[in-house]
Amino acid sequence: MKVCLVYHMRLGDIISILPIARCLASQGHSVYVECLEPYWGLFNCVSYARPARPEDRAVMNYGRVIDLQIWPHRYQDYRRSGKSWGEYVFGLHPEFAALDRRPVFDLIGEQPMLLEYGIDEPVCLFAPFGYSQGRQYDINALLDACDERTQHRIVFLVDALQFGHLREQGVPARDMLCARSPAHLPRLIRDAADFFTVNSAPCIIAGAVRQHFWHVPSGIAQDDQFSEASQVVTIAD
């Protein structure tokens, strides 16, 4: 049967529902994740799900459609529940409530990727940005906290918009890494000597591919997605 999981946006949330896709695929279903096209590259990292456009639902003849999105219609219920994102979303359907929530990127292989981005030395990737954070930390405070914890050169992990903002602030291009595809992120994050991030999509990836990374909480406990690899860093007000 063709099954459609609906989660249109936010890279971290789409990554976080991959265990549900993997569970359904293990049952013999063909699994599609209905999401916006900027996220499609992510699916080059997994064998068990493929992306689909929201507008294609009418012609895909899905046997089952499972809408897991919180925003906008479940948002208030989610906040009232007091549950973490994972507890809430995986609990929407009892069959998924007990799943291991750690994403599996089964197609990334062992080949390192940092060299393809011109980085030939051990570095600490530094991911200080996100789009859904409850608290916006001062970037200099984050950078200081990162610098205290690593002996390696710090390289900002950014998207194209963040790259432009940092260049305007005088950060050299050599000190930034902008992934050419979401599919590159798991390998880049895995292969860095150290990794420091706020609570955002990169921290969810790090929890899947690293044994250790520094994790700054979101400022809203309900939204934090800690993993066994998370080493929590508190930033003073």
Short mmCIF file of C-alpha atoms in Angstrom, two decimals:
data_model
loop_
_atom_site.label_atom_id
_atom_site.label_comp_id
_atom_site.label_asym_id
_atom_site.label_seq_id
_atom_site.Cartn_x
_atom_site.Cartn_y
_atom_site.Cartn_z
CA MET A 1 0.00 0.00 0.00
CA LYS A 2 1.13 3.55 -0.68
CA VAL A 3 1.19 5.58 2.52
CA CYS A 4 1.57 9.35 2.70
CA LEU A 5 2.97 11.11 5.77
CA VAL A 6 2.11 14.80 5.71
CA TYR A 7 4.62 17.28 7.13
CA HIS A 8 5.11 20.24 4.85
CA MET A 9 7.84 22.27 6.49
CA ARG A 10 10.68 22.69 8.96
CA LEU A 11 13.61 20.43 8.24
CA GLY A 12 13.95 19.28 11.84
CA ASP A 13 10.33 18.14 12.03
CA ILE A 14 10.55 16.28 8.71
CA ILE A 15 13.70 14.51 9.87
CA SER A 16 12.00 13.67 13.15
CA ILE A 17 9.15 11.77 11.49
CA LEU A 18 11.54 9.53 9.55
CA PRO A 19 11.26 6.74 12.18
CA ILE A 20 7.54 6.55 11.41
CA ALA A 21 8.31 6.28 7.70
CA ARG A 22 10.87 3.54 8.39
CA CYS A 23 8.39 1.62 10.54
CA LEU A 24 5.75 1.69 7.81
CA ALA A 25 8.28 0.70 5.14
CA SER A 26 9.34 -2.29 7.27
CA GLN A 27 5.72 -3.43 7.08
CA GLY A 28 5.97 -3.53 3.28
CA HIS A 29 4.37 -0.17 2.48
CA SER A 30 5.64 2.34 -0.07
CA VAL A 31 6.08 5.48 2.00
CA TYR A 32 5.94 9.05 0.75
CA VAL A 33 6.49 12.20 2.79
CA GLU A 34 4.45 15.13 1.54
CA CYS A 35 6.66 18.19 2.07
CA LEU A 36 7.87 21.31 0.33
CA GLU A 37 10.52 20.86 -2.36
CA PRO A 38 13.42 22.65 -0.58
CA TYR A 39 13.52 19.62 1.74
CA TRP A 40 13.52 16.95 -0.95
CA GLY A 41 17.30 16.50 -1.02
CA LEU A 42 17.07 14.98 2.45
CA PHE A 43 15.50 11.84 0.99
CA ASN A 44 18.73 10.96 -0.79
CA CYS A 45 19.88 9.91 2.71
CA VAL A 46 17.21 7.23 3.23
CA SER A 47 16.03 4.17 1.35
CA TYR A 48 12.62 3.83 2.97
CA ALA A 49 10.76 7.00 1.98
CA ARG A 50 10.40 9.34 -0.98
CA PRO A 51 9.18 12.95 -1.10
CA ALA A 52 5.94 14.05 -2.70
CA ARG A 53 4.36 17.39 -3.53
CA PRO A 54 1.24 18.49 -1.64
CA GLU A 55 -0.49 19.20 -4.93
CA ASP A 56 0.12 15.63 -6.16
CA ARG A 57 -1.98 13.99 -3.47
CA ALA A 58 -5.06 13.84 -5.70
CA VAL A 59 -3.26 11.68 -8.30
CA MET A 60 -1.06 9.50 -6.08
CA ASN A 61 -3.83 7.09 -5.04
CA TYR A 62 -2.56 6.70 -1.50
CA GLY A 63 -4.10 3.92 0.53
CA ARG A 64 -3.54 5.90 3.70
CA VAL A 65 -2.77 9.55 4.47
CA ILE A 66 -1.38 10.38 7.91
CA ASP A 67 -1.20 14.08 8.74
CA LEU A 68 1.35 14.55 11.53
CA GLN A 69 1.69 18.33 11.36
CA ILE A 70 1.37 20.43 14.50
CA TRP A 71 1.16 23.82 12.77
CA PRO A 72 -1.34 25.35 12.45
CA HIS A 73 -4.35 23.24 13.50
CA ARG A 74 -2.82 21.28 16.37
CA TYR A 75 -0.56 24.00 17.74
CA GLN A 76 -2.73 25.11 20.65
CA ASP A 77 -3.51 21.52 21.60
CA TYR A 78 0.22 20.74 21.51
CA ARG A 79 1.02 23.64 23.83
CA ARG A 80 -1.77 22.71 26.24
CA SER A 81 -0.62 19.09 26.33
CA GLY A 82 2.74 19.92 27.90
CA LYS A 83 4.21 16.98 25.97
CA SER A 84 7.48 17.13 24.09
CA TRP A 85 7.31 17.32 20.29
CA GLY A 86 8.16 13.63 20.01
CA GLU A 87 5.69 12.50 22.65
CA TYR A 88 2.94 14.51 21.02
CA VAL A 89 3.52 13.65 17.35
CA PHE A 90 4.37 9.99 17.83
CA GLY A 91 1.43 9.68 20.21
CA LEU A 92 -1.09 10.91 17.63
CA HIS A 93 -1.36 7.28 16.51
CA PRO A 94 -0.90 4.56 19.15
CA GLU A 95 0.94 2.31 16.69
CA PHE A 96 3.85 4.77 16.65
CA ALA A 97 3.92 5.80 20.33
CA ALA A 98 6.60 3.31 21.40
CA LEU A 99 8.91 3.66 18.39
CA ASP A 100 12.59 4.47 18.76
CA ARG A 101 12.59 8.13 17.69
CA ARG A 102 16.18 8.28 16.51
CA PRO A 103 16.28 8.90 12.73
CA VAL A 104 18.26 6.47 10.59
CA PHE A 105 20.16 7.76 7.55
CA ASP A 106 20.87 4.42 5.87
CA LEU A 107 22.24 5.76 2.56
CA ILE A 108 24.93 8.21 3.69
CA GLY A 109 27.80 5.72 3.64
CA GLU A 110 31.18 6.17 5.30
CA GLN A 111 32.88 8.46 2.78
CA PRO A 112 33.83 11.77 4.46
CA MET A 113 32.46 14.93 2.85
CA LEU A 114 34.21 17.87 4.48
CA LEU A 115 37.07 17.66 1.96
CA GLU A 116 34.55 18.23 -0.85
CA TYR A 117 33.87 21.60 0.80
CA GLY A 118 37.55 22.49 0.92
CA ILE A 119 38.03 21.63 4.60
CA ASP A 120 41.12 19.46 5.05
CA GLU A 121 41.69 19.89 8.79
CA PRO A 122 39.77 18.97 11.96
CA VAL A 123 37.14 21.65 12.62
CA CYS A 124 34.33 22.39 14.99
CA LEU A 125 31.13 23.02 13.06
CA PHE A 126 29.13 25.73 14.79
CA ALA A 127 25.37 25.97 14.10
CA PRO A 128 24.03 28.98 16.04
CA PHE A 129 20.91 29.66 13.98
CA GLY A 130 17.39 28.31 13.78
CA TYR A 131 13.96 29.43 12.65
CA SER A 132 11.63 28.22 15.41
CA GLN A 133 13.53 28.93 18.61
CA GLY A 134 11.76 30.21 21.71
CA ARG A 135 14.85 32.15 22.68
CA GLN A 136 17.26 33.93 20.37
CA TYR A 137 20.72 33.76 21.89
CA ASP A 138 23.38 36.39 21.37
CA ILE A 139 25.66 34.95 18.73
CA ASN A 140 28.77 36.20 20.48
CA ALA A 141 27.76 34.41 23.69
CA LEU A 142 27.27 31.22 21.70
CA LEU A 143 30.58 31.66 19.94
CA ASP A 144 32.38 32.20 23.25
CA ALA A 145 30.77 29.06 24.70
CA CYS A 146 31.83 27.08 21.65
CA ASP A 147 35.37 28.45 21.75
CA GLU A 148 35.69 27.39 25.42
CA ARG A 149 34.90 23.79 24.49
CA THR A 150 36.92 23.13 21.35
CA GLN A 151 40.54 23.32 20.36
CA HIS A 152 39.70 23.23 16.66
CA ARG A 153 39.03 26.00 14.17
CA ILE A 154 35.38 27.02 14.32
CA VAL A 155 33.40 26.98 11.06
CA PHE A 156 29.83 28.32 10.94
CA LEU A 157 27.29 25.86 9.50
CA VAL A 158 24.79 28.10 7.69
CA ASP A 159 22.16 28.22 4.98
CA ALA A 160 22.33 30.68 2.09
CA LEU A 161 20.43 33.44 3.91
CA GLN A 162 22.59 33.15 7.02
CA PHE A 163 25.73 33.10 4.87
CA GLY A 164 24.76 36.45 3.38
CA HIS A 165 24.05 38.02 6.77
CA LEU A 166 27.37 36.89 8.21
CA ARG A 167 29.30 38.11 5.17
CA GLU A 168 27.71 41.53 5.69
CA GLN A 169 29.00 41.41 9.27
CA GLY A 170 32.52 40.68 8.07
CA VAL A 171 32.77 36.93 8.69
CA PRO A 172 35.14 35.48 6.06
CA ALA A 173 33.66 32.99 3.60
CA ARG A 174 36.35 30.45 4.57
CA ASP A 175 34.87 30.38 8.09
CA MET A 176 31.45 29.32 6.84
CA LEU A 177 30.05 26.14 5.34
CA CYS A 178 26.78 26.23 3.42
CA ALA A 179 25.56 22.74 2.53
CA ARG A 180 24.68 22.39 -1.14
CA SER A 181 21.89 19.95 -0.27
CA PRO A 182 20.11 18.78 2.90
CA ALA A 183 21.45 15.33 1.96
CA HIS A 184 24.98 16.50 2.79
CA LEU A 185 24.18 17.58 6.34
CA PRO A 186 24.34 14.17 8.07
CA ARG A 187 27.83 13.45 6.74
CA LEU A 188 29.13 16.96 7.37
CA ILE A 189 27.86 16.96 10.94
CA ARG A 190 29.06 13.40 11.56
CA ASP A 191 32.58 14.03 10.25
CA ALA A 192 33.33 17.28 12.08
CA ALA A 193 35.84 16.88 14.91
CA ASP A 194 33.44 18.78 17.20
CA PHE A 195 29.90 20.06 16.79
CA PHE A 196 28.08 22.85 18.65
CA THR A 197 24.45 23.75 17.92
CA VAL A 198 21.32 25.40 19.21
CA ASN A 199 18.13 23.33 19.39
CA SER A 200 17.34 23.14 15.67
CA ALA A 201 17.45 20.74 12.73
CA PRO A 202 21.24 20.24 12.98
CA CYS A 203 20.90 19.02 16.58
CA ILE A 204 18.37 16.40 15.49
CA ILE A 205 20.76 15.22 12.80
CA ALA A 206 23.65 15.23 15.28
CA GLY A 207 21.67 13.05 17.65
CA ALA A 208 21.37 10.47 14.87
CA VAL A 209 24.97 10.46 13.60
CA ARG A 210 27.26 11.54 16.46
CA GLN A 211 28.24 10.10 19.82
CA HIS A 212 28.76 13.56 21.32
CA PHE A 213 27.89 17.17 20.55
CA TRP A 214 27.20 20.39 22.44
CA HIS A 215 23.52 21.27 22.53
CA VAL A 216 22.10 24.64 23.62
CA PRO A 217 18.43 24.31 24.71
CA SER A 218 15.65 26.18 22.96
CA GLY A 219 14.44 28.21 25.91
CA ILE A 220 11.11 26.32 25.84
CA ALA A 221 11.55 22.92 27.48
CA GLN A 222 8.63 21.43 25.53
CA ASP A 223 10.47 22.04 22.26
CA ASP A 224 13.88 20.63 23.20
CA GLN A 225 14.85 17.47 21.33
CA PHE A 226 17.69 16.05 23.37
CA SER A 227 19.38 12.78 22.48
CA GLU A 228 21.87 10.48 24.17
CA ALA A 229 24.60 12.37 22.34
CA SER A 230 23.51 15.80 23.63
CA GLN A 231 25.88 17.55 26.02
CA VAL A 232 23.75 20.42 27.31
CA VAL A 233 25.30 23.90 27.35
CA THR A 234 23.65 26.65 29.41
CA ILE A 235 24.11 30.20 28.14
CA ALA A 236 23.81 32.87 30.83
CA ASP A 237 21.30 35.69 30.36
#
